[in-house]
CSV table of C-alpha atoms in Angstrom, one decimal:
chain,number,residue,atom,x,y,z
C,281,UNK,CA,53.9,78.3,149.0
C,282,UNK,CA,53.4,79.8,145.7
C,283,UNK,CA,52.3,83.5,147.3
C,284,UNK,CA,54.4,83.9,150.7
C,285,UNK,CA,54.2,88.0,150.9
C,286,UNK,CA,50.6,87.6,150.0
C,287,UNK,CA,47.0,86.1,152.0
C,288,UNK,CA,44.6,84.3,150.6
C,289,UNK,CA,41.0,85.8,151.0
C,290,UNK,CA,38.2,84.2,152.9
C,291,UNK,CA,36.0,83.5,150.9
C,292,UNK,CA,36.0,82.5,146.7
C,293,UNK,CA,33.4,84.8,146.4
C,294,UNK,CA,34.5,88.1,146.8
C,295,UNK,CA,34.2,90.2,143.8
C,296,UNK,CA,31.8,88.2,142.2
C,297,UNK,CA,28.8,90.1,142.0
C,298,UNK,CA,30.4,93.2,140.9
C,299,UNK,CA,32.6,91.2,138.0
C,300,UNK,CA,29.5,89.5,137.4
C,301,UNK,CA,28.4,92.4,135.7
C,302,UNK,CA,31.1,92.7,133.3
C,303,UNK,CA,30.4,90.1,130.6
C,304,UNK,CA,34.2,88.4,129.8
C,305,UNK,CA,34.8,88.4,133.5
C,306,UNK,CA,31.0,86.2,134.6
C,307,UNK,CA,32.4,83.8,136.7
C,308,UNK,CA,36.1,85.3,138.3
C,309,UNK,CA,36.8,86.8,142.0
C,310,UNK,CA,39.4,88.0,144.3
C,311,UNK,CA,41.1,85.5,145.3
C,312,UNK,CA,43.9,86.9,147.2
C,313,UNK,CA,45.7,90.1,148.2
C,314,UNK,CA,48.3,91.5,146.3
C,315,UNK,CA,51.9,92.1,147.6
C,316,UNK,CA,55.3,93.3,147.0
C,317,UNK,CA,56.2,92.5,143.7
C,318,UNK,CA,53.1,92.3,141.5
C,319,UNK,CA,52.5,93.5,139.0
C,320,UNK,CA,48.9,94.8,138.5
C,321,UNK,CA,47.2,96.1,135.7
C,322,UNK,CA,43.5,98.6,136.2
C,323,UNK,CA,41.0,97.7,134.3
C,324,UNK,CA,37.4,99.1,134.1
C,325,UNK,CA,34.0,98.4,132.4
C,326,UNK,CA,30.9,100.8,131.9
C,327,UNK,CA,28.3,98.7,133.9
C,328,UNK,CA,25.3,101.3,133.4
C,329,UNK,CA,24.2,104.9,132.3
C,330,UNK,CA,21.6,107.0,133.5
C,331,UNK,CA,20.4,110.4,134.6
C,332,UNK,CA,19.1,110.9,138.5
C,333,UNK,CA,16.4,112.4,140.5
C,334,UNK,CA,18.6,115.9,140.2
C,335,UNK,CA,19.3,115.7,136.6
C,336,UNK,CA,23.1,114.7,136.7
C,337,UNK,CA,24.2,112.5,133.9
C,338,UNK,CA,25.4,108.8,135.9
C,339,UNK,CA,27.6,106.3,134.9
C,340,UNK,CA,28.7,103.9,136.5
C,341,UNK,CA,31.8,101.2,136.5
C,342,UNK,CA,33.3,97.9,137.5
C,343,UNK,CA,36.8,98.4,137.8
C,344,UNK,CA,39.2,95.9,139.3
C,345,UNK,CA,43.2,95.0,139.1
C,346,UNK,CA,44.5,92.0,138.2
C,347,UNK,CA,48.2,90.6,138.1
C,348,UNK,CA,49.6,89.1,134.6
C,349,UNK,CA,48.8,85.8,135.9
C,350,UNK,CA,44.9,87.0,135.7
C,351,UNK,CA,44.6,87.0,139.7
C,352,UNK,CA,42.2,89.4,140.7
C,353,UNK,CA,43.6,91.4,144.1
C,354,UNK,CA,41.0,94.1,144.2
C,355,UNK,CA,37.8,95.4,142.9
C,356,UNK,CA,35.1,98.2,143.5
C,357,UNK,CA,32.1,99.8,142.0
C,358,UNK,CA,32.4,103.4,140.8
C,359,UNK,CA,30.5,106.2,139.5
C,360,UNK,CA,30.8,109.4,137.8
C,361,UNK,CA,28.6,112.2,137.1
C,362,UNK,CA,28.7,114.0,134.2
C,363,UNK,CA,27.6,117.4,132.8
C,364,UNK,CA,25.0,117.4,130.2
C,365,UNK,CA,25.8,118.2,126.7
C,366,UNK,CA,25.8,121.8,125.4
């Protein structure tokens, strides 16, 4: 068993969407957990900017971590508001 400490996910599809939106990463997923011993790197993309209904300056992320064998263990949409300028 190449992972023991680890389990594969359910499904080959996890992650997709959200990655989806990153433009190197169309076509990768999570594939399994991650476990004692990995070594994971963060990564993020900016996915989107915008301001909202109450004025606050959005952006929003893709960020995932992935080992240096380029598994992808975990993923997750983010955003951040920002102050305006001056």
């Amino acid at each position: 068993e190449l992972y023991p400490f680890s389990r594969e996910l359910q499904t080959e599809t996890v992650g997709a969407e959200t990655l989806n939106k990153v433009p190197y990463m169309k076509g990768r997923f999570s594939a399994r957990h991650g476990g004692e011993g990995d070594t994971v790197i963060g990564h993020g993309y900016v996915t989107g900017k915008h301001v909202d209904e109450a004025g606050r300056h959005v952006v929003e992320f893709a960020v995932w971590g992935e080992t240096l064998d380029r598994d992808i263990l975990q993923f997750c949409e983010i955003e951040a508001w920002l102050p305006p300028r001056g």
